[in-house]
Coordinates of C-alpha atoms in Angstrom, one line a residue:
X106 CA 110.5 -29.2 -212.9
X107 CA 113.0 -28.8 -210.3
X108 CA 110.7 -27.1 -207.9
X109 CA 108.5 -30.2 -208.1
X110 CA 111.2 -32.2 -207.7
X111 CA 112.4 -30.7 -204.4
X112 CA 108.9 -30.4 -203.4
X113 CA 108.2 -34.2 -203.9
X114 CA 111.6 -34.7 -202.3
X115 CA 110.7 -32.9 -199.4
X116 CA 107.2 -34.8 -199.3
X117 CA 109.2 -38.2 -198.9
X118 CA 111.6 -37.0 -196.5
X119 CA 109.1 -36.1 -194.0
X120 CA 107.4 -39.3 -195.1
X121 CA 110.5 -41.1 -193.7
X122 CA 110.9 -38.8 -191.0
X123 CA 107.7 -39.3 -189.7
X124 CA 108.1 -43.3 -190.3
X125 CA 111.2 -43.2 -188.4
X126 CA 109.6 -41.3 -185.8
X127 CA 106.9 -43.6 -185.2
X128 CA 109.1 -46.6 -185.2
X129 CA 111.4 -45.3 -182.2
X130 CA 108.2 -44.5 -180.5
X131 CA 106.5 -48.2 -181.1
X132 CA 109.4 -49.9 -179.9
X133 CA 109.9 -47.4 -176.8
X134 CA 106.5 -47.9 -175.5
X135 CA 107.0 -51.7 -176.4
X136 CA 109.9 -51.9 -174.1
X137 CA 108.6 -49.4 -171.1
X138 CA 105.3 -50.4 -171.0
X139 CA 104.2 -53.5 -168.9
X140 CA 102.8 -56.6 -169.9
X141 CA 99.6 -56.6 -167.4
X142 CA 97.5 -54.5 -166.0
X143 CA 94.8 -54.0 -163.5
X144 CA 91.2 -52.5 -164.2
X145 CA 88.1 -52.0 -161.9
X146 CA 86.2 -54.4 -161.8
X147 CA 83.0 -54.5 -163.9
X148 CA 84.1 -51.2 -165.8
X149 CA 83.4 -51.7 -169.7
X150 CA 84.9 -48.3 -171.0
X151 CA 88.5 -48.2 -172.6
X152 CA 91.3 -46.3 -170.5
X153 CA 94.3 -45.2 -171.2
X154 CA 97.9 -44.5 -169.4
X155 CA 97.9 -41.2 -167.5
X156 CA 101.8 -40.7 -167.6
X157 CA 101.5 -41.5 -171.4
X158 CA 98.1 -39.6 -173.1
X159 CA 99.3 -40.4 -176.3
X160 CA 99.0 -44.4 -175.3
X161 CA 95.3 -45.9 -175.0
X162 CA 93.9 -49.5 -174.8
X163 CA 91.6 -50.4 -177.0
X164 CA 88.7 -52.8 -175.8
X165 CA 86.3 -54.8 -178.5
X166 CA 83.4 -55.8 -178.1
X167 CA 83.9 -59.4 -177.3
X168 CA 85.9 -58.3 -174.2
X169 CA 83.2 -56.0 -173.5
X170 CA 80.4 -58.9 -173.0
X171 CA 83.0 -60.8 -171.5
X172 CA 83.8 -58.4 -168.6
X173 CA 79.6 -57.8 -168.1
X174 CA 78.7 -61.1 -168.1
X175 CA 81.3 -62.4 -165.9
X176 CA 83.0 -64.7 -167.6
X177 CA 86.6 -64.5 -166.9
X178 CA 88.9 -62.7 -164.9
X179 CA 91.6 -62.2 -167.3
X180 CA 91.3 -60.9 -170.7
X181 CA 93.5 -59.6 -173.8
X182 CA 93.4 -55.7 -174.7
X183 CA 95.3 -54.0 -177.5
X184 CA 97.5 -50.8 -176.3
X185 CA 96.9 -48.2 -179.4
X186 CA 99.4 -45.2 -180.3
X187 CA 97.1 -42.0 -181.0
X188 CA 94.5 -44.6 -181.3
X189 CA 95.4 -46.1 -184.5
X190 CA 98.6 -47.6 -184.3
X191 CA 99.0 -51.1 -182.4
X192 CA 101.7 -51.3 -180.3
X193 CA 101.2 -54.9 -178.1
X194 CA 98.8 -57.1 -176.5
X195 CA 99.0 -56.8 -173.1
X196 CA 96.8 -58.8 -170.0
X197 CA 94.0 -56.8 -168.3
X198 CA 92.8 -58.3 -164.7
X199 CA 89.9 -57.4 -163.5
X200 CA 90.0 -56.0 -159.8
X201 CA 88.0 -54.7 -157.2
X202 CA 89.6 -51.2 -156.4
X203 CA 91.2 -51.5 -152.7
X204 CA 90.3 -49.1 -150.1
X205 CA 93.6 -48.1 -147.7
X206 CA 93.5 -45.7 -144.7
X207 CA 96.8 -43.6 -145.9
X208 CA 98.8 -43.3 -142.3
X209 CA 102.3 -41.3 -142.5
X210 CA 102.8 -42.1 -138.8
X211 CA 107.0 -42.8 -138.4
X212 CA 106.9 -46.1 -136.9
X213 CA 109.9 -48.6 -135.3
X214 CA 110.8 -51.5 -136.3
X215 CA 112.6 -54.5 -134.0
X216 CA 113.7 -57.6 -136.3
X217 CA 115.8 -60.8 -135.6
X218 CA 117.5 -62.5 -138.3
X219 CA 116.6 -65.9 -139.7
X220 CA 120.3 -67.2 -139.3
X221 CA 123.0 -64.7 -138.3
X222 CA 124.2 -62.9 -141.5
X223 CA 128.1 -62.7 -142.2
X224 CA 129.1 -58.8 -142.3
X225 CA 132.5 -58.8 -142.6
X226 CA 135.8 -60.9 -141.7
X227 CA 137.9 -60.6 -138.5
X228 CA 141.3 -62.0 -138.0
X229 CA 141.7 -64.3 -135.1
X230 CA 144.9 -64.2 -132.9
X231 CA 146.3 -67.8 -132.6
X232 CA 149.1 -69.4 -131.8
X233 CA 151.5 -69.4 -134.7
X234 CA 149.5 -66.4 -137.1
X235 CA 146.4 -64.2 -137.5
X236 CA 143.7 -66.6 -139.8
X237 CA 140.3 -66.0 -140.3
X238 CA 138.6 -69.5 -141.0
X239 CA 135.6 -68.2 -142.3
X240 CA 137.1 -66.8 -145.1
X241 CA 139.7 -69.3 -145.7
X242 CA 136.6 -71.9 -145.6
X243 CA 134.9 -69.6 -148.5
X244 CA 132.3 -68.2 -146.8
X245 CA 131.5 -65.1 -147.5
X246 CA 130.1 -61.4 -146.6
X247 CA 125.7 -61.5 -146.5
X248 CA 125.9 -65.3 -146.3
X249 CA 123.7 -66.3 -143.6
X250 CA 124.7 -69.1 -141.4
X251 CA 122.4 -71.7 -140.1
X252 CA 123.5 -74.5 -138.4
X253 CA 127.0 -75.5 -137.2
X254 CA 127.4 -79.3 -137.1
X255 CA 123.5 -80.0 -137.5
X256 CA 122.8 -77.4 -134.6
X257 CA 120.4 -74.6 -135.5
X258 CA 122.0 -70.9 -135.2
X259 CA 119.4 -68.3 -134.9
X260 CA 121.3 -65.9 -133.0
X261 CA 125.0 -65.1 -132.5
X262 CA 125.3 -66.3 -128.9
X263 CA 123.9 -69.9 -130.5
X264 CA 126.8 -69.4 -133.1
X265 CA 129.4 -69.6 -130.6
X266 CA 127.9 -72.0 -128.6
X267 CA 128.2 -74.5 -131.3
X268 CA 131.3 -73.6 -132.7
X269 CA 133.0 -74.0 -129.0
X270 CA 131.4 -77.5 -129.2
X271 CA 133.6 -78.6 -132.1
X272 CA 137.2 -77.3 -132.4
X273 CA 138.1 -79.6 -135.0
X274 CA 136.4 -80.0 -138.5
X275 CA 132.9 -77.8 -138.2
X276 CA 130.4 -78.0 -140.6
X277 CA 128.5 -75.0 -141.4
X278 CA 125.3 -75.1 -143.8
X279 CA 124.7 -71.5 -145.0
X280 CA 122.5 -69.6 -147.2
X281 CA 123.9 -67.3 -150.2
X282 CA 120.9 -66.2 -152.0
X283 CA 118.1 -68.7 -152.2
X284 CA 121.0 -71.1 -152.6
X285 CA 122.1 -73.3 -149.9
X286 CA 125.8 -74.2 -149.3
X287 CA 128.0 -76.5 -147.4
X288 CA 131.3 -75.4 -146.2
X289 CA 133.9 -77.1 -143.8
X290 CA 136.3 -75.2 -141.8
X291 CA 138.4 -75.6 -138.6
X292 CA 137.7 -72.7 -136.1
X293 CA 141.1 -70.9 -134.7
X294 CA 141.7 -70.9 -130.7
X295 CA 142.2 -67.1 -129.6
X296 CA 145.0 -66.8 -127.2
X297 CA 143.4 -63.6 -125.9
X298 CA 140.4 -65.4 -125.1
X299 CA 140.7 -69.3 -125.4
X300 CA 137.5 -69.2 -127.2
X301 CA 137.6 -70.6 -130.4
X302 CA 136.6 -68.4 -133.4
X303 CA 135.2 -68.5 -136.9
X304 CA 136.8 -65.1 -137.7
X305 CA 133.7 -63.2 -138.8
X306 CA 131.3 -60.2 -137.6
X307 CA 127.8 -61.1 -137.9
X308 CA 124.3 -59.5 -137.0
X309 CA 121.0 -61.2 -135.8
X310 CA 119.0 -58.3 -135.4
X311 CA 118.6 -54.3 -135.9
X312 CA 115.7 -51.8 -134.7
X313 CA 115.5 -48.7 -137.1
X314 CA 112.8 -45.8 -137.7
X315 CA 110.6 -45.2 -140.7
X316 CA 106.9 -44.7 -141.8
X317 CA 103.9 -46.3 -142.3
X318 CA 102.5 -46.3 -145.7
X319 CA 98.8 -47.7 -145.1
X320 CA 96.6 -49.7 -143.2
X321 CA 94.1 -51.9 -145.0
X322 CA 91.0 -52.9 -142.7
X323 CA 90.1 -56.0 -144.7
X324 CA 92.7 -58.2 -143.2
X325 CA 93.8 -55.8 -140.2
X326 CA 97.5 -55.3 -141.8
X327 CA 99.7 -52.7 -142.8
X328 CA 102.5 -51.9 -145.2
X329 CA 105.2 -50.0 -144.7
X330 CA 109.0 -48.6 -145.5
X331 CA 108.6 -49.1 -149.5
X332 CA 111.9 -50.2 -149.7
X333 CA 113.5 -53.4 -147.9
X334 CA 115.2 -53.6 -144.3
X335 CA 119.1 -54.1 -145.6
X336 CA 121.9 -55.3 -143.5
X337 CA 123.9 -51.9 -143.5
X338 CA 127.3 -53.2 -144.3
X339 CA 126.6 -55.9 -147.1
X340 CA 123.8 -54.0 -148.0
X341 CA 121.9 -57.4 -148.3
X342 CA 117.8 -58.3 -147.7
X343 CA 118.3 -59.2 -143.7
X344 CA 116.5 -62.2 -143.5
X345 CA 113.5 -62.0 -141.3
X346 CA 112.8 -64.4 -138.3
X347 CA 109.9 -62.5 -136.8
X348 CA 109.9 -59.1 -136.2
X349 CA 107.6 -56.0 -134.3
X350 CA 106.7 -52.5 -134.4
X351 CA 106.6 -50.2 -131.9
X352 CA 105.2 -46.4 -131.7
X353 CA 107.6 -43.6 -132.1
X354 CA 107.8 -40.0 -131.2
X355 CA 109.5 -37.6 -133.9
X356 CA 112.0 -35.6 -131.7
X357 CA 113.7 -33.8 -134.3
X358 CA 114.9 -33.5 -137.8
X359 CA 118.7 -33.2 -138.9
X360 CA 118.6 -31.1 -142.1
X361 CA 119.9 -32.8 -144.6
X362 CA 121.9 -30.7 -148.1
X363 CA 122.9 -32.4 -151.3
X364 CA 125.7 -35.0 -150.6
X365 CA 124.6 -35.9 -147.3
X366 CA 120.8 -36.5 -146.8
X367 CA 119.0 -35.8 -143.1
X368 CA 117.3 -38.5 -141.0
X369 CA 114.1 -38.4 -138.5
X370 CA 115.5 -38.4 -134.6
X371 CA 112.7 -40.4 -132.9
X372 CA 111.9 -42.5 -129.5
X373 CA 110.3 -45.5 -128.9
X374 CA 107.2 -45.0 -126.9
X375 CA 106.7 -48.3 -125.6
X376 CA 108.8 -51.3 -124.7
X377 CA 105.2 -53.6 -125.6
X378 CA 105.0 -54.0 -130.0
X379 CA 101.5 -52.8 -131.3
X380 CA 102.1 -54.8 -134.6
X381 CA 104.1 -57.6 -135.8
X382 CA 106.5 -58.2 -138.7
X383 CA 105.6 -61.0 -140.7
X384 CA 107.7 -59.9 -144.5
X385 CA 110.7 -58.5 -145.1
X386 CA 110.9 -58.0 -149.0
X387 CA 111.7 -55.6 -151.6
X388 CA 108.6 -53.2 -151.5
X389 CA 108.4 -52.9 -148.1
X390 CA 107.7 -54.7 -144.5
X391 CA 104.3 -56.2 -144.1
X392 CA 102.6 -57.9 -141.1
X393 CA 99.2 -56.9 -139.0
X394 CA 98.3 -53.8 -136.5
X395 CA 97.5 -54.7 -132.9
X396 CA 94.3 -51.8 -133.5
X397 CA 93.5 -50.2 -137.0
X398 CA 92.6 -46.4 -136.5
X399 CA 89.8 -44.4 -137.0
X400 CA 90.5 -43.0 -140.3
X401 CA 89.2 -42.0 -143.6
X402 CA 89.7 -44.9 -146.2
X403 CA 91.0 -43.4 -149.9
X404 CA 90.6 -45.8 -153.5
X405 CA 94.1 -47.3 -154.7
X406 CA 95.2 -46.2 -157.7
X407 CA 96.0 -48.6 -160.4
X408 CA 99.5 -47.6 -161.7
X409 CA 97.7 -47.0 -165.5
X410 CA 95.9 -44.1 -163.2
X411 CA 98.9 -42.4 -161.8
X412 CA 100.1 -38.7 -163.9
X413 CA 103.0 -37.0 -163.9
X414 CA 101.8 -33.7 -162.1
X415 CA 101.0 -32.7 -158.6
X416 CA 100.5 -34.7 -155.6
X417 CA 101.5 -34.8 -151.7
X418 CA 102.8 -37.2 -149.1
X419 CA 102.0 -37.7 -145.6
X420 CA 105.0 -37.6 -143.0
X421 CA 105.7 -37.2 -139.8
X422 CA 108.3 -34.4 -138.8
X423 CA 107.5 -33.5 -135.4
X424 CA 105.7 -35.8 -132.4
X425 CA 103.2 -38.6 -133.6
X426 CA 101.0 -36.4 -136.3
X427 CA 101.7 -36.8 -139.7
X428 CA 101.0 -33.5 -141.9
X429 CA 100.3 -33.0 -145.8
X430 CA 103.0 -31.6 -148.2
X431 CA 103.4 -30.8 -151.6
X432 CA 105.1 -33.1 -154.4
X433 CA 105.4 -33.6 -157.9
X434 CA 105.5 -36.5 -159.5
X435 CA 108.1 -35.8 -162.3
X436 CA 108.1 -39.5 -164.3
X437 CA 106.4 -42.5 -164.0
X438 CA 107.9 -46.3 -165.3
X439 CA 105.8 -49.1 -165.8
X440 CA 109.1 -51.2 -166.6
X441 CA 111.5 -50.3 -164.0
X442 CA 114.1 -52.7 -163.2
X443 CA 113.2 -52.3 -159.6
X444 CA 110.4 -53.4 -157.8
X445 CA 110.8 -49.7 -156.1
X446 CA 111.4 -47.3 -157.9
X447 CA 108.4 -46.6 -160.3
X448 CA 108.2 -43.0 -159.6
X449 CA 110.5 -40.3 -159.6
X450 CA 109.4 -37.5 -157.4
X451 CA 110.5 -33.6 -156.4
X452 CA 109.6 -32.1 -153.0
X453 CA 107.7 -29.0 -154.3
X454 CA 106.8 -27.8 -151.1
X455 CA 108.6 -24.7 -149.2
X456 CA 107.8 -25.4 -145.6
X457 CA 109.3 -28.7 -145.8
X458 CA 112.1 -28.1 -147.9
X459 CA 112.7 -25.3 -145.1
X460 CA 112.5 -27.8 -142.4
X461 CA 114.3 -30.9 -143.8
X462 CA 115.6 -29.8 -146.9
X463 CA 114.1 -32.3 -149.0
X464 CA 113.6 -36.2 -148.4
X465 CA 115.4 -37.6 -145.0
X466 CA 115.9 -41.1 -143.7
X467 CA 112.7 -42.1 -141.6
X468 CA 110.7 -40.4 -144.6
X469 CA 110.4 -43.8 -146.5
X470 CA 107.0 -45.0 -146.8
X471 CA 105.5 -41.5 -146.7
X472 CA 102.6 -42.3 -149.2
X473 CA 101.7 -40.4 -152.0
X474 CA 98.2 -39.0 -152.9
X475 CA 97.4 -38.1 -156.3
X476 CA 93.3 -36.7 -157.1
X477 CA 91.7 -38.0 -154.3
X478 CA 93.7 -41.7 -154.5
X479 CA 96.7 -43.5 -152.7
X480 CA 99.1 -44.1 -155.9
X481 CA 102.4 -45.0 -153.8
X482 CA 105.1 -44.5 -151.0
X483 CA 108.4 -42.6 -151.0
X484 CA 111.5 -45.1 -150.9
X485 CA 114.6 -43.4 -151.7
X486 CA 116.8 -40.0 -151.6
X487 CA 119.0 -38.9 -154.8
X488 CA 122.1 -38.5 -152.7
X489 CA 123.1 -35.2 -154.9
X490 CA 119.9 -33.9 -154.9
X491 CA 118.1 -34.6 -152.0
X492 CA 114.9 -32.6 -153.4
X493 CA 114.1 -35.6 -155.3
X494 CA 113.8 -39.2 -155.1
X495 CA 112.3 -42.8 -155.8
X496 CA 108.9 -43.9 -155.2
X497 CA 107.3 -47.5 -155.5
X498 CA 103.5 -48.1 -156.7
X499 CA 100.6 -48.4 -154.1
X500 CA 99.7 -51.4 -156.3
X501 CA 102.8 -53.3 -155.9
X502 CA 103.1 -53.1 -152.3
X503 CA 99.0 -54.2 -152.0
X504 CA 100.0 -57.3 -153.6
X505 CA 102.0 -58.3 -151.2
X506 CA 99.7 -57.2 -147.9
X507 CA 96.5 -58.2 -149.5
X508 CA 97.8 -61.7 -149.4
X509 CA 98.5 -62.2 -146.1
X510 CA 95.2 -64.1 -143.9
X511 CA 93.2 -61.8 -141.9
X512 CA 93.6 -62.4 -138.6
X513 CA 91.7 -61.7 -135.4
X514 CA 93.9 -62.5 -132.3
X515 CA 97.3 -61.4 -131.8
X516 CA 100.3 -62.0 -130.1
X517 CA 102.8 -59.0 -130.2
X518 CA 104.8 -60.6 -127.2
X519 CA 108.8 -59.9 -127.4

């Protein structure tokens, strides 16, 4: 009687076990997995999530004839555990698969500053003390000035123009954010100078390195970087007024080791832009090519499509040729807080771990290839391990270019 007893015991604690088990996993995979998806267009099979096999959508066949016959774009779909357990609804789009000419070409980028963006405070030399106005006024560092008195500031020579204009009570409208704020402040005449000051060090432009991800024929653009151009002492989104890119020559490469990453040493090889800079924004910089290459057009992947496994990038580490190497993609999240980093990635390849010791500033927007497809672009370096980094979906960066108007004339013009 007591061996049945144990035995039946042991039957309901695996019972519980196993109930427990599958509970953590529902609500895991209800929290990490995204609400929407998109699916090629036209295609009536189920799929299921590469970076998760145990995870599959189920489709019915009411979503079936819907998808054949055309009638929406949009439908309802049923992610499955093992294929028997519901774990959500989620939102399938159809869409047609996006062919992108992968480049890997380092690039250079030339941006002005919608506004001049407060860096940091400086003390101004008056009379009786040292003030800074700025900061007594409440502005503060990444705000980004735009008018002084109803004048428009676009660069920091018009800043001081307009502050020289009034010496008394100045009005300065700013942005912080998307918000937009007021201040009132009374600039401070420098006795080194006699120019009358704000107290504040500002930027209206920057020029920096890094790679192209893709070019995308349809609507002559590009996308590139992966990751946002950042003011590099607030660290905030610089605010683009226009922007170009230029052609660059890979000089050299400073090793980098863990605690101190590397960087591409390139040179611009033109004065005259051969593409413009139309977005600035979290997944990269967007805008059209002066002349789309020659070049053999790979399938996006959808992010449902991406595994964890092998893969390689393109980059360029040495003149204007970009070469393959070998990756793995070590983890892929659907849910990620950033827009960015979806992808956690290893360098797995010895000649360019010899050469650069892993991933090096310039490398961003290196895209990814993964069975024949373009599933996404480098972004960032783990500081401490420099072997392995972030990487941001091809699909979330296509988004954003696919949007933009094709266009047939240009005007690259500095």
């Amino acid at each position: 009687m007591k061996i049945v007893k144990k035995f039946l015991f042991g039957i309901y604690f695996c019972l519980i076990s196993l109930t427990v088990v599958l509970f953590l996993q529902i609500g895991f995979y209800t929290i990490s997995l995204p609400d929407n998806f998109y699916r090629e267009e036209n295609s009536l099979d189920s799929f299921g999530l590469a970076a998760y096999p145990a995870v599959t959508v189920k489709n019915t066949a009411i979503e079936s004839v819907a998808v054949s016959a055309g009638v929406k774009k949009s439908y309802e779909m049923t992610l499955m555990l093992y294929g028997i357990i519901p774990i959500k609804n989620v939102t399938v789009r159809q869409a047609e698969t996006p062919m992108l000419m992968p480049s890997g070409e380092a690039f250079g980028l030339k941006m002005m500053t919608d506004g001049v963006m407060v860096t940091d405070y400086g003390s101004v030399e008056g009379e009786n003390c040292f003030r800074s106005p700025a900061k007594e006024g409440g502005i503060l560092a990444g705000d980004v000035i735009i008018s002084v008195n109803g004048v428009k500031t676009e660069t920091a020579g018009q800043l001081s123009k307009a502050v020289q204009k009034n010496q008394s009570k100045t009005e300065i409208v700013l942005l912080r954010g998307e918000e937009k704020i007021t201040v009132y402040l009374t600039p401070e005449r420098s006795v080194n100078d006699g120019i009358y000051k704000l107290g504040i060090w500002t930027r209206d432009s920057c020029a920096g390195i890094g790679t192209l991800t893709y070019y995308d024929r349809k609507n002559c653009s590009y996308g590139g970087l992966g990751h946002s151009v950042c003011d590099a002492d607030t660290g905030a989104l610089l605010p683009l007024s226009y922007g170009e890119t230029v052609p660059v020559c890979v000089n050299s490469v400073v090793k980098g080791v863990n605690g101190r990453p590397g960087e591409l040493c390139g040179t611009f090889m033109s004065a005259s832009a051969n593409g413009s800079i139309l977005l600035n924004t979290d997944c990269g910089v967007f805008g059209y090519s002066a002349g789309i290459p020659e070049r053999r057009e790979l399938p996006m992947a959808f992010k449902q499509e991406i595994e964890i496994g092998k893969a390689s990038i393109l980059t360029t580490l040495n003149g204007m040729t970009p070469e393959s190497y070998d990756i793995v993609i070590e983890k892929v999240d659907y849910n990620s807080s950033s827009a960015v980093k979806n992808m956690i990635i290893r360098i797995d390849d010895e000649e360019l771990l010899q050469k650069t010791g892993g991933i090096v500033q310039g490398m961003s927007g290196s895209p990814i290839i993964q069975n024949g497809k373009l599933v996404g672009a480098v972004t960032h370096v783990f500081v401490n391990d420099i072997s392995r980094g972030y990487a941001v979906f091809a699909e979330n960066m296509y988004e954003i270019s696919s949007k933009l108007k094709a266009e047939n004339d240009y005007d690259f013009a500095a």
